[in-house]
Amino acid sequence: MFRKFAALVVLAAGVCSTVRCQTQPVDAEGHQWWQHAVFYEIYPRSFMDSNNDGIGDLNGIASKLDYLKSLGVDAIWLTPCYPSPQVDFGYDVSDYENIDPMYGTLADFDRLQQEAKKRGMRIIMDFVMNHSSDQHPWFIDSRSSRTSAKRDWYMWHDGKDSAEPNNWVSTFGGSAWTLDFKTGQYFYHYFYPQQPDLNWRNPAVKDAMFDVTRWWYKRGVAGFRLDAVDTLFEDRQLRNNPVLSGLNKFGDPNETDLYNTKLPEVHDVLRDLRKVADEHNAVLIGETWTKDVSELKQYYGDHSDELQMPMDFLFTKVDKVSPAEFRRQIAAVDSAGGWPVFVVSNHDIVRSYVRYGDARNNQAIAKLMASLYLTLRGTPIMYYGEEIGMQNTDPVRKEDVKDPIGRLGWPLEKGRDGERTPMQWDDSPNAGFTRGTPWLPVSPSYRTVNVSNELNDPASILNVYRNLLQLRHQSRALLDGDYVALNENDPNVLSYLRRYKDEAVLVVLNMSSNPQDVSFDLAPQGFPTKSARTLLTTAPASKESSLSHLLLQPFAVYIGTVSK
Ligand code: NOJ
Ligand code: CA
């Protein structure tokens, strides 16, 4: 039986003394709060501007907490809002323990946090661990002389044969080494030269960075999204990376990042960072660019003692909705042993509305994809604007590009501005985001694609998200049930059961542009029933649906409940 489920919300956010308080289950299955939570990523520059300077801010976010609560969000991940020269729009941090004035103050942060807590929502910060800004006092000190007390906090090396120490290229273009003329040595940066890599082999760096997390835990944050976690360590011998054929979008040689990413030492740091997180009932989410599930598995840790939530980006690699491909990926992630994390878009990736869309059925496909990843076993991380079907709005002229990689790589690489445009709240000028000049142009789609409009349309993408999240919070089967693939040879329709004790939710997703008539025999799964009770559908609705003939229009969704 599908029944209302009152989640036992443990709002013990804050400090759990020095005792490990890793296990504060919220249900009989021993699940933790982050396993029942829906996460929502906010790019603060683009969410809501409270002071009309054209840049979103913390007070703007606070003004939208009721919207997020009613959407069904439980935890907000804020991308960096620390003081920063903004070369990489906040991913170049010059002070880890403050808020950049363009986003507000620490008092604004505390208020946001308290207001979120009042509504039963948590705040997760972005932890930019691999590098600081070159304007961080640590780096300013480090580069001041070869004998600086902070010299060894970064990666300084002599050149080789009057050139860079080795062939490593920055993922943001050019060599990963920059010569500092004053001291005659090179410093290493996996990203921009303004983002020098910290030296994680230095225990003082580790202590200082771990203290940063303690400082925010004491302020009440419920965890961190760990930026670029693959890149923390580099080969001690600085061996050259293998060179592949061809050039990348920046004109640099293609390389395998063999000696500067995913080194085993990363896992030692994660294990220790997890111990600190556990003292605070906090979650660690990793930006883990794993190529397959075996790599993903490593980030959970051999004893589930590293990241609770390494992000699985494999869904973002699927361009066209495909039952076979999703089936394969879901089964693989499900078998990894950890708690799955599903992501379909973020501030570095072309928006899912465009990526999965076929240009004719994008609305239906957006609802279909939401119905997929919000009903799987695991935690979803949404990206702002996804819930209204925001599309990418890429710059059309190089001179309009804000993201430096877009200027460097133009026209092959247009940068990430397109997926970072302001949130579309209503159809007033600038979509209600600001009364000033927005830092990035608002997508012209805002006249129809906006929160206010979609709230009034029962069939909108927004209302599908709201209904899905409501179901998810109320259904034991969706929260705790296992995943059982159905009709595995069907090339057009992806179907599965989420099964918990005597109840199960049936999810049926037509991933084709043709109508499909499907049937199910659920007796082998313990449900010898002939019909399902409809919970949510984008097909014509009826309360009961026959399991021998379930008719689905192109890209339609059917979600129903079955019982024994
Ligand atoms: C990953 C972040 O998501 C991206 O936006 C940033 O540019 C790099 N890490 C560098 O911090
Ligand atoms: Ca502002």
XYZ file of C-alpha atoms and ligand atoms in Angstrom:
576
model
C 0.000 0.000 0.000
C 1.153 3.462 -0.850
C 0.734 5.437 2.289
C 1.663 8.754 3.685
C 4.987 8.588 5.324
C 5.921 11.135 7.908
C 9.668 11.487 7.601
C 11.395 11.613 10.924
C 13.382 14.754 10.449
C 16.431 15.013 12.578
C 17.337 18.643 12.694
C 20.324 18.208 14.880
C 22.334 20.353 12.464
C 25.246 21.758 14.338
C 27.889 20.205 16.429
C 27.647 16.719 17.945
C 30.367 17.254 20.541
C 33.634 15.493 19.864
C 32.037 12.081 19.768
C 31.513 10.621 16.319
C 27.849 10.927 15.563
C 27.948 9.360 12.156
C 24.769 7.432 12.647
C 21.713 9.488 13.204
C 19.287 7.402 11.208
C 16.068 8.937 10.005
C 14.292 5.647 9.327
C 14.129 2.004 10.271
C 16.532 1.144 7.457
C 19.284 3.122 9.141
C 19.366 5.755 6.402
C 20.976 9.102 7.122
C 19.385 12.494 6.474
C 21.265 12.972 3.190
C 19.821 9.713 1.852
C 16.300 11.100 2.137
C 17.204 14.608 1.039
C 16.772 16.273 -2.334
C 19.719 18.578 -2.997
C 19.491 21.745 -5.081
C 22.529 23.546 -6.453
C 22.428 27.342 -6.420
C 24.909 29.409 -8.386
C 24.602 32.505 -6.186
C 25.516 35.034 -8.898
C 22.501 33.949 -10.906
C 19.708 33.035 -8.509
C 18.205 36.251 -7.098
C 19.571 39.762 -6.768
C 18.311 41.620 -3.682
C 20.174 44.915 -4.126
C 19.860 45.363 -7.862
C 23.563 45.424 -8.687
C 22.920 42.723 -11.289
C 24.566 39.965 -9.262
C 22.622 37.456 -7.202
C 23.298 37.402 -3.465
C 22.565 35.637 -0.177
C 19.639 37.875 0.741
C 18.201 37.117 -2.678
C 18.455 33.402 -1.940
C 16.863 33.937 1.488
C 13.911 35.625 -0.203
C 13.295 32.467 -2.231
C 13.453 29.874 0.540
C 9.682 29.440 0.588
C 9.770 28.692 -3.129
C 12.468 26.058 -2.588
C 10.615 24.533 0.335
C 7.405 24.249 -1.637
C 9.329 22.731 -4.543
C 10.491 19.950 -2.222
C 14.142 20.862 -1.656
C 15.797 19.640 1.555
C 19.368 20.817 1.154
C 20.903 23.702 -0.772
C 24.419 23.501 -2.159
C 25.846 26.980 -2.596
C 28.641 27.242 -5.141
C 31.448 29.456 -3.769
C 30.419 32.785 -2.292
C 33.689 33.379 -0.408
C 35.829 36.457 -1.031
C 37.365 36.034 -4.452
C 38.804 38.050 -7.331
C 36.170 36.167 -9.399
C 38.571 35.050 -12.120
C 36.763 31.704 -12.038
C 33.610 33.247 -10.551
C 34.336 32.193 -6.999
C 36.361 29.030 -7.570
C 39.409 31.195 -6.847
C 39.042 31.744 -3.107
C 41.049 34.473 -1.355
C 39.575 33.885 2.113
C 37.979 30.575 3.077
C 36.281 31.944 6.176
C 34.208 34.848 4.959
C 31.582 35.924 2.433
C 32.410 38.107 -0.559
C 30.785 41.540 -0.112
C 29.129 41.159 -3.522
C 27.091 38.308 -2.024
C 26.544 39.848 1.416
C 28.059 39.376 4.846
C 28.592 36.599 7.347
C 25.549 37.941 9.180
C 23.540 37.467 5.964
C 24.895 33.953 5.735
C 23.878 33.199 9.321
C 20.408 34.542 8.662
C 20.083 32.456 5.505
C 21.170 29.425 7.437
C 18.706 30.064 10.264
C 15.839 30.753 7.897
C 16.627 27.562 6.006
C 16.770 25.607 9.260
C 13.387 26.970 10.321
C 11.996 25.444 7.150
C 13.767 22.127 7.687
C 16.391 22.784 5.016
C 20.143 22.463 5.277
C 22.986 24.399 3.661
C 26.010 22.740 2.040
C 29.039 24.821 1.064
C 31.451 24.324 -1.811
C 34.952 23.473 -0.591
C 37.591 24.468 -3.122
C 40.330 22.229 -1.809
C 42.730 21.836 -4.665
C 43.724 25.459 -5.113
C 43.276 28.926 -3.699
C 43.273 32.259 -5.479
C 46.674 33.745 -6.237
C 45.378 36.650 -4.114
C 44.981 34.479 -1.019
C 47.401 35.722 1.708
C 48.918 32.214 1.784
C 49.958 32.430 -1.856
C 51.036 36.065 -1.636
C 53.346 35.016 1.188
C 54.415 31.838 -0.623
C 55.501 33.650 -3.763
C 57.261 36.441 -1.860
C 60.540 34.507 -1.527
C 62.015 31.030 -1.727
C 62.424 31.108 2.043
C 58.881 32.144 2.879
C 57.299 30.106 5.682
C 54.447 29.416 3.263
C 56.691 28.499 0.300
C 55.913 24.824 0.652
C 52.158 25.431 0.830
C 52.053 25.468 -2.971
C 53.796 23.498 -5.723
C 57.024 25.307 -6.593
C 59.557 23.663 -8.908
C 62.590 24.563 -10.965
C 62.265 24.506 -14.710
C 63.852 21.793 -16.797
C 66.129 22.551 -19.750
C 65.062 26.228 -19.635
C 61.373 25.286 -19.873
C 58.505 24.100 -17.675
C 59.217 21.255 -15.225
C 57.183 18.822 -17.366
C 54.525 18.562 -20.090
C 51.392 18.868 -17.942
C 48.752 21.116 -19.478
C 46.122 23.046 -17.567
C 42.586 21.852 -18.121
C 41.784 25.534 -18.720
C 44.385 25.912 -21.482
C 48.164 26.347 -21.770
C 50.886 24.888 -19.587
C 49.967 23.959 -16.024
C 53.150 25.758 -14.913
C 53.677 29.493 -14.646
C 57.114 31.002 -14.118
C 57.325 33.464 -11.279
C 60.078 35.849 -12.339
C 60.780 37.183 -8.864
C 61.881 33.848 -7.421
C 62.761 32.104 -10.691
C 60.602 29.026 -10.060
C 57.427 27.680 -11.587
C 54.200 27.156 -9.686
C 51.693 24.525 -10.667
C 48.001 25.140 -11.447
C 45.649 22.498 -12.789
C 43.195 25.324 -13.578
C 43.906 29.020 -14.302
C 47.278 30.536 -13.313
C 45.242 32.586 -10.808
C 44.353 29.278 -9.096
C 47.653 27.864 -7.779
C 47.428 24.299 -6.462
C 47.862 23.845 -2.739
C 50.464 21.301 -1.660
C 48.424 18.628 0.107
C 51.603 16.724 1.025
C 52.343 19.506 3.502
C 50.632 18.654 6.845
C 50.247 22.358 7.625
C 48.069 22.770 4.521
C 45.982 19.811 5.514
C 45.514 21.154 9.053
C 44.584 24.620 7.851
C 42.102 23.305 5.315
C 40.535 20.844 7.746
C 40.104 23.725 10.183
C 38.187 25.588 7.500
C 35.614 22.805 7.461
C 35.381 22.866 11.281
C 34.859 26.614 11.172
C 31.851 26.245 8.836
C 30.464 23.248 10.706
C 30.407 25.385 13.836
C 28.397 27.944 11.865
C 25.896 25.213 11.161
C 26.629 24.024 7.635
C 25.605 20.439 6.999
C 28.411 19.405 4.702
C 30.507 20.223 1.679
C 30.636 19.619 -2.012
C 34.324 18.973 -2.612
C 35.556 20.732 -5.712
C 37.911 19.015 -8.149
C 38.735 16.286 -5.687
C 40.458 14.189 -8.354
C 43.236 16.757 -8.632
C 44.574 17.060 -5.063
C 47.871 15.232 -5.575
C 50.554 15.096 -8.232
C 53.305 12.629 -8.983
C 56.342 13.249 -6.740
C 58.713 12.669 -9.639
C 56.724 14.981 -11.931
C 56.744 12.411 -14.742
C 55.443 13.575 -18.116
C 51.867 12.635 -18.948
C 51.379 10.356 -21.971
C 50.609 12.438 -25.050
C 47.742 11.394 -27.303
C 47.196 12.375 -30.902
C 45.613 15.711 -31.824
C 45.030 18.984 -30.065
C 42.328 19.983 -27.590
C 39.944 22.956 -27.837
C 42.654 25.288 -26.583
C 45.183 24.079 -29.136
C 47.204 22.129 -26.545
C 48.294 18.524 -27.102
C 45.793 15.962 -25.878
C 47.139 14.158 -22.821
C 46.073 11.488 -20.378
C 46.149 13.033 -16.911
C 47.959 9.992 -15.577
C 50.382 11.691 -13.215
C 48.340 14.648 -11.973
C 44.862 13.270 -11.239
C 43.328 10.504 -9.118
C 46.494 9.665 -7.203
C 45.969 7.145 -4.358
C 46.885 9.747 -1.721
C 43.548 11.484 -2.382
C 41.857 8.696 -0.476
C 43.945 9.243 2.668
C 42.773 12.848 2.776
C 39.156 11.881 2.168
C 39.203 9.317 4.964
C 40.479 11.916 7.403
C 38.094 14.597 6.175
C 35.248 12.148 6.649
C 36.194 11.681 10.304
C 35.751 15.417 10.826
C 32.465 15.382 8.911
C 31.173 12.512 11.021
C 31.741 14.541 14.165
C 29.177 16.959 12.780
C 26.622 14.609 11.175
C 27.695 16.201 7.898
C 27.774 14.939 4.349
C 30.663 15.024 1.891
C 29.700 15.170 -1.767
C 32.478 14.786 -4.295
C 32.979 16.317 -7.693
C 34.287 12.998 -8.923
C 34.805 12.672 -12.650
C 34.955 8.898 -12.694
C 35.108 7.091 -15.992
C 33.183 4.059 -14.768
C 31.657 2.498 -11.690
C 34.854 0.823 -10.537
C 36.443 4.267 -10.193
C 33.337 5.609 -8.503
C 33.476 2.775 -6.007
C 36.903 3.863 -4.824
C 35.499 7.200 -3.670
C 33.053 5.562 -1.287
C 36.108 4.020 0.372
C 36.898 0.362 1.006
C 35.069 0.574 4.322
C 32.493 3.211 3.318
C 34.766 5.655 5.101
C 35.362 8.288 2.411
C 32.660 10.210 0.528
C 29.054 9.404 1.368
C 28.043 10.921 -1.960
C 30.559 10.801 -4.807
C 28.727 12.324 -7.761
C 28.010 10.006 -10.610
C 28.124 12.061 -13.789
C 27.540 9.144 -16.131
C 23.976 10.297 -16.897
C 25.403 13.568 -18.174
C 27.330 11.644 -20.823
C 24.129 10.324 -22.408
C 23.096 12.646 -25.253
C 19.961 10.890 -26.345
C 17.502 9.244 -23.969
C 18.014 5.526 -24.337
C 16.493 2.734 -22.212
C 19.404 0.379 -22.843
C 22.022 2.933 -21.835
C 20.206 4.112 -18.692
C 19.402 0.525 -17.697
C 23.070 -0.356 -17.945
C 24.185 2.677 -15.938
C 21.564 2.319 -13.213
C 22.416 -1.349 -12.721
C 26.107 -0.539 -12.557
C 25.715 2.257 -10.001
C 23.287 0.167 -7.996
C 25.876 -2.585 -7.778
C 28.674 -0.274 -6.613
C 27.737 -0.856 -2.993
C 27.427 2.807 -1.975
C 24.463 5.131 -1.984
C 23.868 6.328 -5.580
C 23.941 10.032 -6.426
C 22.274 11.240 -9.600
C 23.107 14.437 -11.443
C 21.765 15.582 -14.813
C 23.090 19.137 -14.942
C 25.259 21.690 -13.188
C 27.097 24.971 -13.715
C 29.794 23.346 -15.886
C 27.584 21.282 -18.194
C 25.181 22.199 -20.990
C 21.702 22.262 -19.450
C 19.848 18.956 -19.460
C 16.828 20.486 -21.252
C 18.997 20.987 -24.327
C 21.261 17.988 -23.939
C 18.545 15.353 -23.743
C 16.101 17.247 -25.958
C 15.447 16.388 -29.593
C 14.334 19.978 -30.421
C 10.720 18.805 -30.956
C 9.766 17.093 -27.710
C 11.997 18.926 -25.240
C 9.208 19.652 -22.756
C 8.106 16.033 -22.613
C 11.710 14.819 -22.432
C 12.476 17.194 -19.530
C 9.526 15.711 -17.605
C 10.651 12.218 -18.529
C 14.196 12.790 -17.285
C 12.922 14.309 -14.043
C 10.676 11.284 -13.570
C 13.679 9.052 -14.072
C 16.281 10.518 -11.800
C 13.897 11.662 -9.054
C 12.439 8.162 -8.643
C 15.651 6.140 -8.597
C 17.219 4.666 -5.482
C 19.703 7.319 -4.463
C 19.995 11.045 -3.880
C 19.314 13.530 -6.684
C 21.181 16.818 -6.972
C 19.172 19.342 -8.980
C 20.512 22.477 -10.630
C 18.613 25.763 -10.339
C 16.295 26.421 -13.267
C 16.223 22.807 -14.338
C 12.796 22.537 -12.715
C 11.312 25.097 -15.122
C 13.085 23.802 -18.217
C 15.697 26.525 -18.572
C 17.755 26.108 -21.679
C 21.345 27.079 -22.473
C 21.753 30.625 -23.739
C 25.278 30.708 -25.070
C 27.034 33.924 -26.043
C 27.045 34.540 -29.792
C 30.025 36.898 -29.883
C 33.413 36.331 -28.329
C 33.402 39.819 -26.806
C 30.306 38.946 -24.771
C 31.865 35.889 -23.127
C 32.452 36.179 -19.378
C 33.926 32.750 -18.641
C 37.670 32.954 -19.448
C 37.806 29.477 -20.990
C 35.208 30.662 -23.494
C 37.415 33.563 -24.554
C 40.508 31.373 -24.782
C 38.845 28.491 -26.597
C 36.447 30.474 -28.814
C 34.723 29.335 -31.005
C 35.240 25.616 -30.228
C 34.838 26.241 -26.500
C 32.209 28.902 -25.749
C 32.647 28.625 -21.988
C 30.005 28.008 -19.358
C 28.013 31.261 -19.462
C 25.173 29.525 -21.310
C 24.248 27.300 -18.373
C 24.686 30.064 -15.780
C 22.161 32.663 -16.963
C 19.860 34.270 -14.363
C 16.990 32.319 -12.855
C 13.684 33.085 -14.550
C 11.154 34.059 -11.892
C 8.459 35.830 -13.916
C 7.851 37.681 -17.172
C 8.792 41.147 -15.877
C 11.993 42.771 -17.215
C 15.064 40.604 -16.524
C 12.742 37.789 -15.500
C 12.356 39.315 -12.033
C 15.985 38.431 -11.228
C 17.183 42.027 -10.889
C 16.103 45.583 -11.534
C 19.691 46.384 -12.468
C 21.709 45.078 -15.395
C 22.157 41.333 -14.995
C 25.765 40.107 -15.055
C 24.776 37.675 -17.816
C 21.902 38.256 -20.211
C 18.602 36.642 -19.258
C 17.486 33.950 -21.690
C 14.807 35.264 -24.085
C 12.778 32.186 -23.150
C 11.869 33.899 -19.842
C 8.622 35.303 -21.219
C 7.045 31.871 -21.046
C 9.610 29.785 -19.179
C 9.383 31.240 -15.688
C 8.325 30.183 -12.201
C 5.252 32.368 -11.990
C 3.837 31.157 -15.295
C 4.549 27.519 -14.625
C 3.051 27.549 -11.152
C -0.267 28.335 -12.815
C -0.045 25.557 -15.363
C -0.824 22.129 -13.885
C 0.987 20.412 -16.761
C 4.177 22.520 -16.580
C 7.637 21.071 -16.051
C 7.681 22.856 -12.679
C 4.515 21.143 -11.523
C 5.829 17.765 -12.631
C 8.924 18.387 -10.473
C 6.795 19.513 -7.531
C 4.548 16.473 -7.791
C 7.472 14.097 -8.175
C 9.234 15.503 -5.144
C 6.075 15.339 -3.085
C 5.646 11.690 -4.039
C 9.251 10.991 -3.260
C 8.983 12.433 0.228
C 5.813 10.524 1.006
C 6.598 7.102 -0.401
C 8.545 4.527 1.554
C 9.069 2.642 -1.686
C 10.679 5.658 -3.367
C 12.770 6.551 -0.336
C 13.874 3.132 0.773
C 12.800 0.556 -1.775
C 15.132 -1.493 -3.908
C 15.402 -1.066 -7.662
C 14.066 -3.872 -9.833
C 14.464 -3.550 -13.600
C 11.447 -4.702 -15.637
C 10.988 -5.656 -19.302
C 14.719 -5.434 -19.797
C 14.645 -6.174 -23.504
C 12.253 -3.373 -24.381
C 14.220 -1.020 -26.670
C 11.761 1.890 -26.227
C 10.424 1.903 -22.705
C 12.434 1.988 -19.498
C 10.480 0.432 -16.615
C 11.297 -0.486 -13.070
C 9.836 -1.130 -9.677
C 10.886 0.529 -6.477
C 9.934 -2.150 -4.003
C 9.675 -1.860 -0.228
C 8.110 -4.691 1.750
C 4.420 -4.917 0.760
C 4.363 -1.855 -1.442
C 5.979 -0.932 -4.711
C 6.035 1.955 -7.128
C 6.033 1.159 -10.822
C 7.834 3.669 -13.075
C 7.302 3.460 -16.834
C 9.100 5.868 -19.173
C 8.499 5.917 -22.904
C 11.854 7.028 -24.306
C 10.698 6.901 -27.904
C 8.913 9.317 -30.220
C 6.204 6.718 -30.932
C 3.277 5.618 -28.805
C 3.984 2.396 -26.912
C 1.681 -0.238 -25.476
C 3.382 -2.106 -22.643
C 2.382 -4.880 -20.275
C 3.747 -6.155 -16.999
C 3.630 -9.363 -15.086
C 4.704 -8.408 -11.586
C 3.966 -11.795 -10.005
C 7.641 -12.853 -10.062
C 8.403 -9.679 -8.076
C 5.798 -10.617 -5.486
C 2.915 -8.489 -6.798
C 0.390 -10.743 -8.589
C -1.834 -7.783 -9.405
C -3.497 -6.860 -12.701
C -3.611 -3.102 -12.209
C -1.787 -0.168 -10.694
C -3.145 2.874 -8.946
C -1.973 5.984 -10.764
C 0.219 8.392 -8.816
C 1.535 10.624 -11.586
C 1.307 10.493 -15.329
C 1.851 12.725 -18.324
C -0.349 10.337 -20.323
C -4.133 10.709 -20.174
C -4.893 9.952 -16.528
C -7.156 7.367 -15.043
C -7.168 6.267 -11.415
C -6.490 2.619 -12.152
C -4.402 1.370 -15.048
C -4.384 -2.089 -16.470
C -0.964 -3.710 -16.391
C -1.746 -5.744 -19.474
C -2.209 -2.671 -21.702
C -0.526 0.478 -20.567
C -0.641 2.946 -23.425
C 1.971 5.677 -23.428
C 2.200 8.630 -25.822
C 5.671 9.644 -27.118
C 7.991 10.418 -24.199
C 5.161 9.949 -21.698
C 5.602 8.935 -18.068
C 3.484 6.636 -15.950
C 4.039 6.193 -12.213
C 1.678 4.024 -10.223
C 1.586 2.024 -7.051
C 0.956 -1.688 -6.735
C 0.350 -3.743 -3.652
C 0.164 -7.412 -2.760
C 34.993 22.550 -10.799
C 33.964 23.628 -10.738
O 32.679 23.047 -10.810
C 34.266 24.571 -11.874
O 33.230 25.509 -12.067
C 35.580 25.239 -11.580
O 35.937 26.064 -12.677
C 36.698 24.199 -11.367
N 36.285 23.118 -10.535
C 37.904 24.833 -10.726
O 37.646 25.103 -9.379
Ca 23.350 41.739 -5.656
